[in-house]
CSV table of C-alpha atoms and ligand atoms in Angstrom, one decimal:
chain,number,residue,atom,x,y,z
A,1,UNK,CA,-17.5,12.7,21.0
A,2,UNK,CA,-13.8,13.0,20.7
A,3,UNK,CA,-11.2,10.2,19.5
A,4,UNK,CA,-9.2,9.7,22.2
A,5,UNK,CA,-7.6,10.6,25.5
A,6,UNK,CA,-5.5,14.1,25.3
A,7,UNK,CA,-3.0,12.5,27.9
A,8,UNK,CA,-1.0,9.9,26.0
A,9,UNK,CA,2.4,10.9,24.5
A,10,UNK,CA,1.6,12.2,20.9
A,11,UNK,CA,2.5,9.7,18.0
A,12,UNK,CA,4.8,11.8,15.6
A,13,UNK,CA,3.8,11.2,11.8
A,14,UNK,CA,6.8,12.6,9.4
A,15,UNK,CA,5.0,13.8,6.2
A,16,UNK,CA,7.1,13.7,3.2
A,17,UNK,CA,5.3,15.3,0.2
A,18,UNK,CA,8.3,14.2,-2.7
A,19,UNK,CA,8.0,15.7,-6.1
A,20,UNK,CA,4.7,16.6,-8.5
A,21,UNK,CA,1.5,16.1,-7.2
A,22,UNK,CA,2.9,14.8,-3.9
A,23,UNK,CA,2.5,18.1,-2.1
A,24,UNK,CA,-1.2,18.7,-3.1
A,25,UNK,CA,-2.2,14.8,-1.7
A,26,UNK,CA,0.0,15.2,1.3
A,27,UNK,CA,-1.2,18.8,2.1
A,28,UNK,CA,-4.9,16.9,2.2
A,29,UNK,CA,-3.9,14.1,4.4
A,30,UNK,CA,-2.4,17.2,6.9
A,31,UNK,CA,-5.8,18.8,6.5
A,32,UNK,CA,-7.7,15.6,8.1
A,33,UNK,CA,-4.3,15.2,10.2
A,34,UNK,CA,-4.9,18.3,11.8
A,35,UNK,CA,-8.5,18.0,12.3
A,36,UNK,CA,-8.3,14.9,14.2
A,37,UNK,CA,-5.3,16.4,16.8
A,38,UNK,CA,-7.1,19.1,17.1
A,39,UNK,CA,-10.4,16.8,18.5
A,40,UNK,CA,-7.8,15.2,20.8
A,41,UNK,CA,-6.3,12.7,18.5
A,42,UNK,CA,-2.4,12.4,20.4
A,43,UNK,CA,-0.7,13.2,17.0
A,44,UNK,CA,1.8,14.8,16.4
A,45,UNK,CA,2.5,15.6,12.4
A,46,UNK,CA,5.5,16.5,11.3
A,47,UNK,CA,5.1,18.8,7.6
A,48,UNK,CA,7.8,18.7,5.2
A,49,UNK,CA,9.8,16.6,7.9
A,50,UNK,CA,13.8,15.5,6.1
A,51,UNK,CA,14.6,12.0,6.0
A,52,UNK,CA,16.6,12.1,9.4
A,53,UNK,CA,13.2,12.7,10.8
A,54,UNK,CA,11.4,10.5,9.5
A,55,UNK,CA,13.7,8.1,10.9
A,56,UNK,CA,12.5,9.5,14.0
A,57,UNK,CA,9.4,9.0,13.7
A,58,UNK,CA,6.7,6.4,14.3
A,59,UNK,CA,5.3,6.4,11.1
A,60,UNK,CA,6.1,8.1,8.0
A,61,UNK,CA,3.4,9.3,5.4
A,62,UNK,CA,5.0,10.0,2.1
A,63,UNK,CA,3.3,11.6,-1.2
A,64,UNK,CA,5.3,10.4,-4.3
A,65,UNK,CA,8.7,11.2,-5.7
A,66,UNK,CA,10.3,11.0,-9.3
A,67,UNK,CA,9.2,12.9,-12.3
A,68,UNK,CA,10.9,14.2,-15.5
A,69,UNK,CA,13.5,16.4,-14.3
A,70,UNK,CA,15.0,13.4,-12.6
A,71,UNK,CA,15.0,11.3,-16.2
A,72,UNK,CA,18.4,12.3,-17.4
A,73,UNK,CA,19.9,11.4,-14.2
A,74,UNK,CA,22.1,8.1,-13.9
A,75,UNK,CA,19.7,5.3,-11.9
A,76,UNK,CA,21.9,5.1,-8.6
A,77,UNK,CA,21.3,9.1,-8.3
A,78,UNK,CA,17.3,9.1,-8.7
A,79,UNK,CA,14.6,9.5,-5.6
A,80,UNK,CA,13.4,6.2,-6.7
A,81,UNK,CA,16.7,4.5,-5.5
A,82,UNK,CA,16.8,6.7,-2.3
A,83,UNK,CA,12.8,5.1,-1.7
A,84,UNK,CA,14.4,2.2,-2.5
A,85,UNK,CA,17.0,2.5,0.5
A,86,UNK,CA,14.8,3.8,2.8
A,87,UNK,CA,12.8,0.7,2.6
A,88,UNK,CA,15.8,-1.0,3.3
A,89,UNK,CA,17.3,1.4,5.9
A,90,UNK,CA,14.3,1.3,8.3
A,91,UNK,CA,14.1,-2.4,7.4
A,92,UNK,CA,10.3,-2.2,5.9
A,93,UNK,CA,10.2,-5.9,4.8
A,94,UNK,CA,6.3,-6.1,4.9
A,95,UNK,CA,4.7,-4.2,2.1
A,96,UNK,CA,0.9,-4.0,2.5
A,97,UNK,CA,-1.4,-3.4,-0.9
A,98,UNK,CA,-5.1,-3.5,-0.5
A,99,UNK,CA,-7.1,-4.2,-3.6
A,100,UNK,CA,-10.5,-3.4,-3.2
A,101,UNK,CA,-13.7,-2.8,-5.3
A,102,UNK,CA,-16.1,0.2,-4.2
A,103,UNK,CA,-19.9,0.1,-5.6
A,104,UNK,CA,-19.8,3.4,-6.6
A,105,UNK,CA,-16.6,2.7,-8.9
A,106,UNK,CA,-17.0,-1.0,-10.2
A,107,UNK,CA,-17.6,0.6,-14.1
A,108,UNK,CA,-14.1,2.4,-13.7
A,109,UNK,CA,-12.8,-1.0,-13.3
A,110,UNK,CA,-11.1,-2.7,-16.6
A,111,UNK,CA,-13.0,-6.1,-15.5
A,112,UNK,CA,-17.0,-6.7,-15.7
A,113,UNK,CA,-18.6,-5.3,-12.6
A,114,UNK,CA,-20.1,-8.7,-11.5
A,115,UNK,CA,-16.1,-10.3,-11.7
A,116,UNK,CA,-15.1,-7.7,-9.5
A,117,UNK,CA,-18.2,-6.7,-7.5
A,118,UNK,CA,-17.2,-6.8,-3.6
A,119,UNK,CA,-13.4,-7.3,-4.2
A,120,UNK,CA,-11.6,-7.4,-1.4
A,121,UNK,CA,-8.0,-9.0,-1.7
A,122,UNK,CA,-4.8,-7.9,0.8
A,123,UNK,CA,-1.4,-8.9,-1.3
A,124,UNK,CA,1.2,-9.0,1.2
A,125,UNK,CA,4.6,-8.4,-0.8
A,126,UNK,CA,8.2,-8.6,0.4
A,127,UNK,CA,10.2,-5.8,0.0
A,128,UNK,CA,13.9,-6.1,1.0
A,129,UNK,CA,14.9,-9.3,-0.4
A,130,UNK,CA,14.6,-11.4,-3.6
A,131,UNK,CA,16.2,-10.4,-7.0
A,132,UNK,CA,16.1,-6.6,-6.3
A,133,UNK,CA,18.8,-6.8,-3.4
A,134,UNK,CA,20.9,-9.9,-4.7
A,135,UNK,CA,24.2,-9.7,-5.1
A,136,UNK,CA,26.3,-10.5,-7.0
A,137,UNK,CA,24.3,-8.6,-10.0
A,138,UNK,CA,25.6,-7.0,-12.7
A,139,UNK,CA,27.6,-7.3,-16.4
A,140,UNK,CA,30.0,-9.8,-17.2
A,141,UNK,CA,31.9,-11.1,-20.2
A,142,UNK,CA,30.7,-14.6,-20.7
A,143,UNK,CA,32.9,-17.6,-22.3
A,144,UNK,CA,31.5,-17.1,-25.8
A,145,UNK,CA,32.4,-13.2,-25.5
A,146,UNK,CA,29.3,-11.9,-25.7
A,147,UNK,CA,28.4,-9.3,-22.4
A,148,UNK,CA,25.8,-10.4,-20.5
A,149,UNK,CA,23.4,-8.9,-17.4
A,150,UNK,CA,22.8,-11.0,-14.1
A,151,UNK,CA,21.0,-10.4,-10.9
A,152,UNK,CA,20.5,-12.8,-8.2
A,153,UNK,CA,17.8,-14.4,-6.9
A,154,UNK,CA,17.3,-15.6,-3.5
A,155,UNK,CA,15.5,-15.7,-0.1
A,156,UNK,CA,16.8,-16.6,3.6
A,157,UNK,CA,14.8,-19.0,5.7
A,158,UNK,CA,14.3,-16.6,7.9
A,159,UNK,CA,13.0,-13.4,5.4
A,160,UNK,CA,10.6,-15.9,4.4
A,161,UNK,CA,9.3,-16.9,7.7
A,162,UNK,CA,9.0,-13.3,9.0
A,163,UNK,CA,7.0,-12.3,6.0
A,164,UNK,CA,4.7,-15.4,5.8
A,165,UNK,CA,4.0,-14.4,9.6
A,166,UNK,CA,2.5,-11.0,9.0
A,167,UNK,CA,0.4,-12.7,5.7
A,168,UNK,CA,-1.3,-15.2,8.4
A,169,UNK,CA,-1.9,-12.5,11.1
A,170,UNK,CA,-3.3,-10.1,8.5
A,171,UNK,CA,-5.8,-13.2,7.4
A,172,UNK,CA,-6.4,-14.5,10.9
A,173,UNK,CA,-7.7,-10.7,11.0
A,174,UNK,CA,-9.6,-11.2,7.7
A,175,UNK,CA,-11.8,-14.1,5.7
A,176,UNK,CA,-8.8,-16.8,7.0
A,177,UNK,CA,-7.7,-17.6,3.7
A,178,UNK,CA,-3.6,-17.3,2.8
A,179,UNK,CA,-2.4,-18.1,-0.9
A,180,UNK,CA,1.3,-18.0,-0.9
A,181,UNK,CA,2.4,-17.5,-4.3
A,182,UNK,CA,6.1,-18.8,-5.8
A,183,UNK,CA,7.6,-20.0,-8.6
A,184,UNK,CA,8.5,-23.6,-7.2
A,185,UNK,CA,8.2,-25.5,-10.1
A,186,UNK,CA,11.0,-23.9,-11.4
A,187,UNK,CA,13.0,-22.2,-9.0
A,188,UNK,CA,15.2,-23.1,-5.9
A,189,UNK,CA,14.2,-20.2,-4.4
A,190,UNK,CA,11.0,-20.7,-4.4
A,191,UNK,CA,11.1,-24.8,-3.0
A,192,UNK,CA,12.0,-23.0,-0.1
A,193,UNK,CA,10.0,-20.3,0.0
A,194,UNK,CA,7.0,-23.2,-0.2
A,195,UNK,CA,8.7,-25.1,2.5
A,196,UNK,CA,8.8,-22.6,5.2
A,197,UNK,CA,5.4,-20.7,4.4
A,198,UNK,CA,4.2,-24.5,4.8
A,199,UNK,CA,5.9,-25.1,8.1
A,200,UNK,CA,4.7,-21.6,9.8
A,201,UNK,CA,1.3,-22.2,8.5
A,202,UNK,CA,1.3,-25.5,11.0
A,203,UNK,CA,1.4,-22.6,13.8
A,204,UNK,CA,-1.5,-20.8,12.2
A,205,UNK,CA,-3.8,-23.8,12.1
A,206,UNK,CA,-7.1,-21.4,11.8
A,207,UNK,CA,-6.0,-20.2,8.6
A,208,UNK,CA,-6.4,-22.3,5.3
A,209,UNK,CA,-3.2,-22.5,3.8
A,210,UNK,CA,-3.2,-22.6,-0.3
A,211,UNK,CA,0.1,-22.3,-2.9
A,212,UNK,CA,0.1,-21.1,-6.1
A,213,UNK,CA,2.1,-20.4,-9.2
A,214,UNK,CA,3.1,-17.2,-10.3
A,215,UNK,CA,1.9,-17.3,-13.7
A,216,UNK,CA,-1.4,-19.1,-12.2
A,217,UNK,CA,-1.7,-16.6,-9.8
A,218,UNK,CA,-1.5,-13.5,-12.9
A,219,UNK,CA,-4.4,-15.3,-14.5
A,220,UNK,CA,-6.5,-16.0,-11.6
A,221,UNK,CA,-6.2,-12.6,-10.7
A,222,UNK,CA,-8.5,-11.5,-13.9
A,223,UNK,CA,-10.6,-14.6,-14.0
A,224,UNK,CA,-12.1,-14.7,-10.8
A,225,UNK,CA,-10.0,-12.3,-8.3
A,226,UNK,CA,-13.0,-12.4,-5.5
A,227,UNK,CA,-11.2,-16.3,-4.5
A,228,UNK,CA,-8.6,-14.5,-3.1
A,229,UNK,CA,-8.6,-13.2,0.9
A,230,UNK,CA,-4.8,-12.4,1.4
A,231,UNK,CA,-1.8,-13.1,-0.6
A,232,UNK,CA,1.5,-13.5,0.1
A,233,UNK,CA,4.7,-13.4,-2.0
A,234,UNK,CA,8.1,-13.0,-2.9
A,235,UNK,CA,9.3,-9.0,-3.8
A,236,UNK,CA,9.2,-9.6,-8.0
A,237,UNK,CA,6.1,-11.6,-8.0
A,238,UNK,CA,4.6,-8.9,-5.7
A,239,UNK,CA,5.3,-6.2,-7.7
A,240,UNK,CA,3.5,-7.8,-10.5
A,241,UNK,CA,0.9,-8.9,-8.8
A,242,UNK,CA,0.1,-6.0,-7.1
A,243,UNK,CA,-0.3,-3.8,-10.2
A,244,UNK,CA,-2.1,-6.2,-11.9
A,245,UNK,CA,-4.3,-6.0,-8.8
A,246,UNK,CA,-4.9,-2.7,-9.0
A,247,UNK,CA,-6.1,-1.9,-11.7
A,248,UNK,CA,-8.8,-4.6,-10.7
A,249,UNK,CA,-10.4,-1.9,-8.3
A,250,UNK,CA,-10.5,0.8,-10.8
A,251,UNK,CA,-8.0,4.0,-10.4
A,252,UNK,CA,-4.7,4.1,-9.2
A,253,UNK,CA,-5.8,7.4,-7.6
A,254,UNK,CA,-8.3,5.0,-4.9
A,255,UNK,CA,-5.6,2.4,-3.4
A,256,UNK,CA,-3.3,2.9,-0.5
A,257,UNK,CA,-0.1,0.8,0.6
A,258,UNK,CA,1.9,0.2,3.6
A,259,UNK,CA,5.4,-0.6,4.4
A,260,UNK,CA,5.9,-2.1,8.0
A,261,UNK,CA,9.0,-3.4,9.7
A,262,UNK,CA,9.2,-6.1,12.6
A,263,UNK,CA,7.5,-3.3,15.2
A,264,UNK,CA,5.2,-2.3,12.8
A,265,UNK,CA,6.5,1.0,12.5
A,266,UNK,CA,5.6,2.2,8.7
A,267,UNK,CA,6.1,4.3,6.1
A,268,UNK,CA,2.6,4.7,3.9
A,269,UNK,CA,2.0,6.1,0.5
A,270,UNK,CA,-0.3,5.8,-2.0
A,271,UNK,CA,0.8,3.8,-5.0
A,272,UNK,CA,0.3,6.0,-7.7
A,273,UNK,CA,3.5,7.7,-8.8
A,274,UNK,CA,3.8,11.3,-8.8
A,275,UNK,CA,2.1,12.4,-11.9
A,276,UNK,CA,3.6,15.6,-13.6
A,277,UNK,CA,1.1,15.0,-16.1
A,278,UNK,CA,-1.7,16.9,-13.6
A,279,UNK,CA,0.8,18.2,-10.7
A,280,UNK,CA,0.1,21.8,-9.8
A,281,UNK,CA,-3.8,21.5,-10.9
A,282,UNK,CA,-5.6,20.4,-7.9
A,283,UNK,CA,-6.6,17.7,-10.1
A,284,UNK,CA,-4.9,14.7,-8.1
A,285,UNK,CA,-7.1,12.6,-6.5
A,286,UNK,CA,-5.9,12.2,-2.6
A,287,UNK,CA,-7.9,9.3,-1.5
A,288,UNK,CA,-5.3,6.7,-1.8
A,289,UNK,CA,-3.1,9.0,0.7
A,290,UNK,CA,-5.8,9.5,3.0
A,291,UNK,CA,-6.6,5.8,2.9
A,292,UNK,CA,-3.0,5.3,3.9
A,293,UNK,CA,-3.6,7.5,6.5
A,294,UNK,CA,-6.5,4.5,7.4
A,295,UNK,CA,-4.0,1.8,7.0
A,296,UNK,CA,-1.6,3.9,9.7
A,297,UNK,CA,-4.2,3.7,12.3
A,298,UNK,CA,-4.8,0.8,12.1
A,299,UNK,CA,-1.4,-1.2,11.1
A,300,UNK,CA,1.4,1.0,13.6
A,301,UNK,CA,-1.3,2.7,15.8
A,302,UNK,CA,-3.4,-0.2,16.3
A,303,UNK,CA,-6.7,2.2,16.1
A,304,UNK,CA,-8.9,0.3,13.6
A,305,UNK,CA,-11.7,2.9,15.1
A,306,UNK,CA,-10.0,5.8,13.5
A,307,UNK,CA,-9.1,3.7,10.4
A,308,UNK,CA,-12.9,2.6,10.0
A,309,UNK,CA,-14.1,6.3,10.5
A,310,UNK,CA,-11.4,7.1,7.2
A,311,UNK,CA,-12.6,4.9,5.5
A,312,UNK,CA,-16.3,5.0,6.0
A,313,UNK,CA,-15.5,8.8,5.2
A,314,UNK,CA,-14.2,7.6,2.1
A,315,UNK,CA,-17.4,5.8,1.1
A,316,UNK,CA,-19.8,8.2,1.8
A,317,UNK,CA,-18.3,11.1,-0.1
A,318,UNK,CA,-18.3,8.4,-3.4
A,319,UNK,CA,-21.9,7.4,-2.2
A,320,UNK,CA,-22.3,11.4,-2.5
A,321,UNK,CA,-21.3,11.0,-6.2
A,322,UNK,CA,-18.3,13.2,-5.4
A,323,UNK,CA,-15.7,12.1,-8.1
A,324,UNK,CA,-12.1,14.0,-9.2
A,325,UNK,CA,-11.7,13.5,-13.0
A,326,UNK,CA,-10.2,9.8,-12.5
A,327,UNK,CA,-12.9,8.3,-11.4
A,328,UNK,CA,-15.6,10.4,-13.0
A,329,UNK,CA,-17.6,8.9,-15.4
A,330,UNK,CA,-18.7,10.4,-18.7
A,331,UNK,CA,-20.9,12.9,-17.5
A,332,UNK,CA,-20.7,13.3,-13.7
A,333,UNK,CA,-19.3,16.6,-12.5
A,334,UNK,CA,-15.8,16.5,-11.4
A,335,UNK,CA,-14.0,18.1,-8.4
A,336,UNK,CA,-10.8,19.3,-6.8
A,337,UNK,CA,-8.1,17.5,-5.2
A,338,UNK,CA,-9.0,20.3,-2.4
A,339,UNK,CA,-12.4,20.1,-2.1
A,340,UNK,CA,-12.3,16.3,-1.9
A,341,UNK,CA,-9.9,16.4,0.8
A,342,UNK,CA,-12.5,19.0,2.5
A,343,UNK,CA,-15.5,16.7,1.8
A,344,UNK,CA,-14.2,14.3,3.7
A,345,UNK,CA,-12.5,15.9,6.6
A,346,UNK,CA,-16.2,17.0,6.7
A,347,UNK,CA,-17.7,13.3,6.7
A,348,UNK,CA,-15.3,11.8,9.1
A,349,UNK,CA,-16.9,14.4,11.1
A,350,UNK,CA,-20.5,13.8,10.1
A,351,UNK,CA,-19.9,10.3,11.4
A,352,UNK,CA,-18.1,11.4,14.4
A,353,UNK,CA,-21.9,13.4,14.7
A,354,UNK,CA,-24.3,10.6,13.5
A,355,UNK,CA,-22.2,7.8,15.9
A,356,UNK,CA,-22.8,10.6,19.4
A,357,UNK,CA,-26.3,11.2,18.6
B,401,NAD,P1,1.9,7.8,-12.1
B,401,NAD,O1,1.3,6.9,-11.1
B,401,NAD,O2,2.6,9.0,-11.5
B,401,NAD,O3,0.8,8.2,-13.2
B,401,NAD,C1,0.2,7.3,-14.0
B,401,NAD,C2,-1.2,8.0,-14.5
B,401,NAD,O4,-2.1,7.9,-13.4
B,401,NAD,C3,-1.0,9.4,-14.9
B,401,NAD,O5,-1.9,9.6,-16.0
B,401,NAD,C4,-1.5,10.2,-13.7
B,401,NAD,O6,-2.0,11.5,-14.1
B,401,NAD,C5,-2.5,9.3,-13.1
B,401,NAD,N1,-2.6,9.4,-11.7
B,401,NAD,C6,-1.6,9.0,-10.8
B,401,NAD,N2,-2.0,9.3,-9.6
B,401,NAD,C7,-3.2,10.0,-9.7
B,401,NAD,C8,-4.0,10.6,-8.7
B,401,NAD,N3,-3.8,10.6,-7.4
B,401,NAD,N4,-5.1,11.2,-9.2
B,401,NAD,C9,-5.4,11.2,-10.4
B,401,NAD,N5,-4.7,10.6,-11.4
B,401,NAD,C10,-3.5,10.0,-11.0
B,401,NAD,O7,3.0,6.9,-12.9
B,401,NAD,P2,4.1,7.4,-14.0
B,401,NAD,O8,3.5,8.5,-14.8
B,401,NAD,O9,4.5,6.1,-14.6
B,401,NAD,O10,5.2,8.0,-13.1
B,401,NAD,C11,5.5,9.3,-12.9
B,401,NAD,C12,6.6,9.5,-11.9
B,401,NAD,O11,6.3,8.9,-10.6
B,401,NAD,C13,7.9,8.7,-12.4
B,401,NAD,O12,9.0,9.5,-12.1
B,401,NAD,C14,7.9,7.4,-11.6
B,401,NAD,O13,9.2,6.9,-11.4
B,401,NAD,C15,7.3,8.0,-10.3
B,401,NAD,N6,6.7,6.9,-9.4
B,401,NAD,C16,6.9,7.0,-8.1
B,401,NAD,C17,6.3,6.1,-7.2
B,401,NAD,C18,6.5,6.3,-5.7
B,401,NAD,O14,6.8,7.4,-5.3
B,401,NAD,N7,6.3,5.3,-4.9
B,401,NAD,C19,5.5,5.1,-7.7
B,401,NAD,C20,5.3,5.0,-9.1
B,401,NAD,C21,5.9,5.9,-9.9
């Protein structure tokens, strides 16, 4: 049984491996990449593709960048900003963080298995806007003399309604449940924030609408995060939130993310950093890049089959107790970054076998 017609145009993925252990996780997504064109997948990856490719591309999988030789660097010259740019540049407003809870791993989560048993939240965070892109920003000497920073909050009527869109597609997809989060008993920015995710939620009757505080929102997310189907939220708040998130589902190592823009073209990465602590080691653990390589299937490709075969993959090799050394218990033995990568490029295909038969 093969994925899908040979005849369409191939879909180009750029692959952008970035600094430290970027090349080891990317070089296992290529591995299951690979596999799947060569079954008849119409994909087209692009290894090691620049950033003028990328561009290019329909959807761009990237490893990590950043690391200590970058430290000594002034901010405006480090890969962070240029991430930071490329977000912008391809106008990825729609950043997609799945937080969720696997059996096999609920005891290398920081909460009690039974708070966090069957997690499954989506935080849907926007990414161009807010406080991180307002200008002015900067120093200044104030009256009393004393220098002082300042940045710039704010949001557009219509960056919020795009953004509150995708949250209520995503839960029309999901349990129906949006909890738009804001700050509006404080800040202007926020009153309209509430206002407009209100008024598009009058199109999306289907979905139950809820808001929330920020601060709320922090502490609901460690009391009881299973109340949560999808949130949706402002570009600070979301960077927060999603952090504190994911650390709900165990390691870093486990969660993917994607960034979309209005066609749903993407850029998806896993959203660990790059890790010089273990770079070079085959220690990394590369299911949160081949989980984004889920997400792309089913976000820009619009093949939740493929997506669901990933990530069914993904589950069976932890229901095979196969575990690299961030997710490994006391005890259990540990594997390679390679060798997981392989363990699942070989259950994708087990499935592809047990599904024909
Ligand atoms: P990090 O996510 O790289 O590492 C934090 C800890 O988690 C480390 O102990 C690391 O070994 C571990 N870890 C991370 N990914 C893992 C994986 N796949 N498998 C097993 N263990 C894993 O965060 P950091 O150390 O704060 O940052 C290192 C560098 O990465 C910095 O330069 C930072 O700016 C950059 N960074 C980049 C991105 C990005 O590219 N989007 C995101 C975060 C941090």
């Amino acid at each position: 049984m093969r994925f899908g017609a040979c005849r369409e145009a191939p879909v180009k993925i750029a692959l952008l491996p970035g600094d430290g252990i970027g090349r080891e996780i990317i070089a296992e997504a290529a591995k299951l990449l690979e596999r799947l064109r060569r079954d008849g997948l119409p994909i087209e990856p692009m290894p090691d593709a620049t950033l003028s490719l990328a561009r290019r591309a329909d959807a761009v999988m990237l490893g990590a960048v950043g690391g200590p030789r970058y430290d000594a660097l002034p901010r405006e010259s480090r890969p962070e900003q240029g991430l930071l740019a490329i977000r912008k540049a391809l106008g990825l407003f729609a950043n997609l963080r799945p937080a969720l809870s696997y059996p096999e791993l609920e005891r290398a989560s920081s909460l009690k298995p039974e708070v966090v048993a069957g997690l499954d939240v989506m935080i849907v965070r926007e990414l161009t806007g807010d406080i991180y892109f307002g200008a002015p920003r900067g120093r200044r000497t104030n009256a009393a003399g004393e220098t002082e920073g300042f940045d710039t909050m704010h949001y557009s009527d219509s960056e919020i309604r795009r953004i509150a869109q995708v949250g209520f597609e995503i839960a029309r997809k999901r349990q129906k449940k949006l909890c738009s989060v804001d700050k509006a008993n404080v800040l202007d920015t926020s009153i309209l924030w509430r206002e407009v995710v209100t008024a598009v939620g009058k199109d999306h009757p289907d979905v139950q609408l809820s808001h929330m505080y920020v601060d709320n929102a922090a502490m609901q997310l460690v009391r009881d995060p299973r109340q949560f189907d999808v949130i949706v939220t402002g570009n600070l708040f979301g960077d927060i939130l999603s952090d504190e998130a994911s650390m709900l589902a165990g390691s870093i190592g486990m969660l993917p993310s994607a960034s979309l823009d209005a066609n749903r073209k993407g850029l998806y990465e896993p959203i660990h950093g790059s890790a010089p602590d273990i770079a070079g080691q085959n220690k990394a653990n590369p299911l949160a890049t081949i989980l984004s390589l889920a997400m792309m299937f089913r976000y820009t490709f619009g093949r939740a089959d493929v997506a669901e075969r990933i990530e069914q993959a993904v589950r069976k090799v932890l229901g095979q107790g196969l575990r690299t050394a961030d997710i490994a218990l006391p005890g259990e033995r540990v594997i390679g970054t390679r060798e997981m990568g392989d363990a699942v490029v070989g259950a994708v295909y087990g499935n592809i076998r047990e599904r024909a038969r």
